[in-house]
Amino acid sequence: MSEPPLLEVRDLRKSYRVGGREIEVLRGIDLALARGEMAALLGASGAGKSTLLHCLGLLDVPSAGSVRLRGVDASSLSFAQRARTRNREIGFVFQFYHLIPELDALENTLLPRWIGPGAGPRRSSWEERDRAGALLGRLGLGDRLLHRPAQLSGGERQRVAIARALFAEPEIVLCDEPTGNLDSRTGSEIVDLLLALNRESGKTFVIATHNPELARRCPRRVRIEDGKILDGARVGGDPGPGHAG
Ligand SMILES: Nc1ncnc2c1ncn2[C@@H]1O[C@H](COP(=O)(O)OP(=O)(O)OP(=O)(O)O)[C@@H](O)[C@H]1O
Ligand SMILES: [Mg+2]
């Protein structure tokens, strides 16, 4: 018997009720992601990319259909189990970084350890601080560990956000417009970094983006239109530089 996909949604639907009117955003999404995949999630503004990411990341609950992580239906989990699964298995990177202004880069990276079960502010072990420092070093911020977000550039802030997403070593990293707030050169550097991290770590990345360079360089592209996956075919001829050699 073959292993189930790492992350899979089946006939996923999501509607919102606003002012007594039902808006159907996702109308039957089917998508399977294997371990180590790197997929760009494309579609017009309002197509439902963020909505799908929130469902994939167990931040939001679909109106119908299933989200399965290693074959386990998320709807079968209790609230606490969902939260634990999310903390352990899924990292998030957002357009506007969502860093805590009062904390430095190292502390922001350690943040998931502060809010998880059994964690508390500044109770990180030396081992954890070393690991966070090494991770920030890998992301090119070795000499910025004690800088607060206001003392960092946009690209540097996004690197800290990436470090925070990776710190718990999640299997899945969901990124929502990670280059949306960056100039094209800095955005390109973040694209390089995401591709390298995918290659090095074998983690699965799903990246909602309007950035054509990021879309082009992702080995897989999934497009949402009219609430469905229009085109999620694997791209045969152009695996992208991230997968060369
Ligand atoms: N909490 C909510 N309540 C009501 N409607 C919502 C809510 N969240 C999203 N929507 C609606 O769902 C649709 C999809 O929103 P979503 O944010 O997923 O789009 P998107 O593809 O991420 O767009 P963008 O590229 O602009 O980020 C939009 O029409 C939006 O207005
Ligand atoms: Mg969005």
GROMACS .gro file of C-alpha atoms in nm, residues 19-212:
model
  194
   19GLY     CA    1  -2.440   4.077   0.580
   20GLY     CA    2  -2.674   3.782   0.543
   21ARG     CA    3  -2.516   3.684   0.213
   22GLU     CA    4  -2.317   3.369   0.157
   23ILE     CA    5  -1.997   3.412  -0.044
   24GLU     CA    6  -1.855   3.087  -0.176
   25VAL     CA    7  -1.481   3.135  -0.207
   26LEU     CA    8  -1.349   2.780  -0.248
   27ARG     CA    9  -1.583   2.550  -0.438
   28GLY     CA   10  -1.426   2.207  -0.435
   29ILE     CA   11  -1.048   2.214  -0.415
   30ASP     CA   12  -0.858   1.889  -0.464
   31LEU     CA   13  -0.487   1.903  -0.404
   32ALA     CA   14  -0.219   1.665  -0.285
   33LEU     CA   15   0.129   1.766  -0.178
   34ALA     CA   16   0.413   1.522  -0.140
   35ARG     CA   17   0.697   1.562   0.108
   36GLY     CA   18   0.959   1.801  -0.025
   37GLU     CA   19   0.741   1.966  -0.286
   38MET     CA   20   0.761   2.335  -0.353
   39ALA     CA   21   0.443   2.474  -0.502
   40ALA     CA   22   0.342   2.827  -0.597
   41LEU     CA   23  -0.022   2.905  -0.533
   42LEU     CA   24  -0.143   3.146  -0.799
   43GLY     CA   25  -0.465   3.325  -0.882
   44ALA     CA   26  -0.618   3.670  -0.901
   45SER     CA   27  -0.660   3.884  -0.594
   46GLY     CA   28  -0.961   3.749  -0.406
   47ALA     CA   29  -0.933   3.405  -0.570
   48GLY     CA   30  -0.893   3.241  -0.229
   49LYS     CA   31  -0.520   3.177  -0.198
   50SER     CA   32  -0.494   3.300   0.160
   51THR     CA   33  -0.817   3.122   0.247
   52LEU     CA   34  -0.674   2.794   0.117
   53LEU     CA   35  -0.344   2.846   0.301
   54HIS     CA   36  -0.534   2.906   0.626
   55CYS     CA   37  -0.726   2.581   0.576
   56LEU     CA   38  -0.408   2.390   0.482
   57GLY     CA   39  -0.237   2.529   0.791
   58LEU     CA   40  -0.523   2.434   1.024
   59LEU     CA   41  -0.573   2.801   1.111
   60ASP     CA   42  -0.923   2.793   0.967
   61VAL     CA   43  -1.186   2.525   0.927
   62PRO     CA   44  -1.334   2.448   0.585
   63SER     CA   45  -1.711   2.468   0.534
   64ALA     CA   46  -1.699   2.121   0.375
   65GLY     CA   47  -1.444   1.871   0.253
   66SER     CA   48  -1.132   1.747   0.425
   67VAL     CA   49  -0.776   1.845   0.504
   68ARG     CA   50  -0.556   1.544   0.571
   69LEU     CA   51  -0.211   1.548   0.716
   70ARG     CA   52  -0.034   1.216   0.652
   71GLY     CA   53  -0.376   1.069   0.592
   72VAL     CA   54  -0.525   1.195   0.919
   73ASP     CA   55  -0.836   1.407   0.872
   74ALA     CA   56  -0.788   1.732   1.064
   75SER     CA   57  -1.158   1.742   1.149
   76SER     CA   58  -1.107   1.428   1.361
   77LEU     CA   59  -0.867   1.619   1.590
   78SER     CA   60  -0.971   1.799   1.906
   79PHE     CA   61  -0.904   2.173   1.932
   80ALA     CA   62  -0.592   2.105   2.141
   81GLN     CA   63  -0.467   1.836   1.902
   82ARG     CA   64  -0.510   2.072   1.609
   83ALA     CA   65  -0.312   2.342   1.788
   84ARG     CA   66  -0.036   2.097   1.875
   85THR     CA   67  -0.023   1.960   1.520
   86ARG     CA   68  -0.008   2.312   1.381
   87ASN     CA   69   0.276   2.411   1.615
   88ARG     CA   70   0.479   2.103   1.536
   89GLU     CA   71   0.415   2.045   1.171
   90ILE     CA   72   0.347   2.382   1.011
   91GLY     CA   73   0.543   2.704   0.980
   92PHE     CA   74   0.393   3.028   0.849
   93VAL     CA   75   0.554   3.320   0.670
   94PHE     CA   76   0.342   3.629   0.596
   95GLN     CA   77   0.375   3.934   0.375
   96PHE     CA   78   0.404   4.175   0.668
   97TYR     CA   79   0.635   3.954   0.874
   98HIS     CA   80   0.427   3.971   1.196
   99LEU     CA   81   0.733   4.008   1.416
  100ILE     CA   82   0.701   4.134   1.773
  101PRO     CA   83   0.850   4.486   1.776
  102GLU     CA   84   0.983   4.465   2.133
  103LEU     CA   85   1.177   4.145   2.070
  104ASP     CA   86   1.511   4.110   1.894
  105ALA     CA   87   1.576   3.876   1.600
  106LEU     CA   88   1.685   3.590   1.825
  107GLU     CA   89   1.382   3.624   2.052
  108ASN     CA   90   1.143   3.650   1.757
  109THR     CA   91   1.292   3.330   1.619
  110LEU     CA   92   1.240   3.158   1.954
  111LEU     CA   93   0.883   3.284   1.979
  112PRO     CA   94   0.716   2.952   1.889
  113ARG     CA   95   0.892   2.802   2.191
  114TRP     CA   96   0.738   3.069   2.414
  115ILE     CA   97   0.380   3.005   2.323
  116GLY     CA   98   0.383   2.629   2.281
  117PRO     CA   99   0.280   2.395   2.561
  118GLY     CA  100   0.524   2.411   2.851
  119ALA     CA  101   0.703   2.716   2.716
  120GLY     CA  102   0.732   3.061   2.864
  121PRO     CA  103   0.899   3.393   2.792
  122ARG     CA  104   1.276   3.384   2.795
  123ARG     CA  105   1.278   3.028   2.922
  124SER     CA  106   1.459   2.902   2.618
  125SER     CA  107   1.756   2.681   2.689
  126TRP     CA  108   2.106   2.767   2.574
  127GLU     CA  109   2.074   2.485   2.326
  128GLU     CA  110   1.768   2.651   2.177
  129ARG     CA  111   1.932   2.992   2.167
  130ASP     CA  112   2.235   2.838   1.994
  131ARG     CA  113   2.011   2.669   1.743
  132ALA     CA  114   1.816   2.990   1.676
  133GLY     CA  115   2.143   3.180   1.634
  134ALA     CA  116   2.274   2.919   1.391
  135LEU     CA  117   1.952   2.932   1.193
  136LEU     CA  118   1.966   3.312   1.171
  137GLY     CA  119   2.331   3.275   1.067
  138ARG     CA  120   2.227   3.039   0.790
  139LEU     CA  121   1.979   3.302   0.674
  140GLY     CA  122   2.253   3.565   0.660
  141LEU     CA  123   2.166   3.741   0.986
  142GLY     CA  124   2.457   3.621   1.201
  143ASP     CA  125   2.543   3.980   1.290
  144ARG     CA  126   2.184   4.094   1.346
  145LEU     CA  127   2.079   3.867   1.631
  146LEU     CA  128   2.014   4.147   1.877
  147HIS     CA  129   1.844   4.384   1.634
  148ARG     CA  130   1.477   4.457   1.684
  149PRO     CA  131   1.248   4.462   1.377
  150ALA     CA  132   1.262   4.844   1.354
  151GLN     CA  133   1.639   4.812   1.325
  152LEU     CA  134   1.618   4.569   1.033
  153SER     CA  135   1.544   4.616   0.662
  154GLY     CA  136   1.233   4.458   0.507
  155GLY     CA  137   1.433   4.170   0.362
  156GLU     CA  138   1.604   4.112   0.697
  157ARG     CA  139   1.269   4.114   0.875
  158GLN     CA  140   1.139   3.854   0.634
  159ARG     CA  141   1.447   3.641   0.702
  160VAL     CA  142   1.372   3.657   1.073
  161ALA     CA  143   1.013   3.555   0.997
  162ILE     CA  144   1.147   3.262   0.794
  163ALA     CA  145   1.377   3.163   1.081
  164ARG     CA  146   1.080   3.173   1.319
  165ALA     CA  147   0.877   2.956   1.080
  166LEU     CA  148   1.158   2.701   1.054
  167PHE     CA  149   1.268   2.695   1.417
  168ALA     CA  150   1.034   2.416   1.526
  169GLU     CA  151   1.146   2.215   1.219
  170PRO     CA  152   0.798   2.186   1.071
  171GLU     CA  153   0.745   1.950   0.780
  172ILE     CA  154   0.536   2.210   0.597
  173VAL     CA  155   0.604   2.580   0.543
  174LEU     CA  156   0.315   2.795   0.419
  175CYS     CA  157   0.406   3.137   0.285
  176ASP     CA  158   0.154   3.409   0.200
  177GLU     CA  159   0.305   3.667  -0.037
  178PRO     CA  160   0.650   3.639   0.119
  179THR     CA  161   0.797   3.889  -0.128
  180GLY     CA  162   0.488   4.111  -0.150
  181ASN     CA  163   0.635   4.391   0.054
  182LEU     CA  164   0.989   4.381  -0.084
  183ASP     CA  165   1.161   4.550  -0.378
  184SER     CA  166   1.241   4.317  -0.665
  185ARG     CA  167   1.604   4.261  -0.577
  186THR     CA  168   1.535   4.185  -0.211
  187GLY     CA  169   1.239   3.973  -0.322
  188SER     CA  170   1.473   3.777  -0.550
  189GLU     CA  171   1.706   3.708  -0.259
  190ILE     CA  172   1.415   3.575  -0.056
  191VAL     CA  173   1.315   3.354  -0.352
  192ASP     CA  174   1.674   3.220  -0.368
  193LEU     CA  175   1.661   3.151   0.002
  194LEU     CA  176   1.326   2.969  -0.007
  195LEU     CA  177   1.441   2.751  -0.296
  196ALA     CA  178   1.766   2.670  -0.117
  197LEU     CA  179   1.585   2.588   0.207
  198ASN     CA  180   1.348   2.358   0.022
  199ARG     CA  181   1.642   2.184  -0.142
  200GLU     CA  182   1.847   2.155   0.176
  201SER     CA  183   1.576   2.062   0.419
  202GLY     CA  184   1.334   1.864   0.203
  203LYS     CA  185   1.050   2.052   0.369
  204THR     CA  186   0.730   2.109   0.176
  205PHE     CA  187   0.660   2.469   0.075
  206VAL     CA  188   0.334   2.618  -0.048
  207ILE     CA  189   0.370   2.982  -0.145
  208ALA     CA  190   0.082   3.209  -0.239
  209THR     CA  191   0.227   3.475  -0.462
  210HIS     CA  192   0.171   3.736  -0.731
  211ASN     CA  193   0.546   3.750  -0.794
  212PRO     CA  194   0.611   3.616  -1.148
   0.00000   0.00000   0.00000
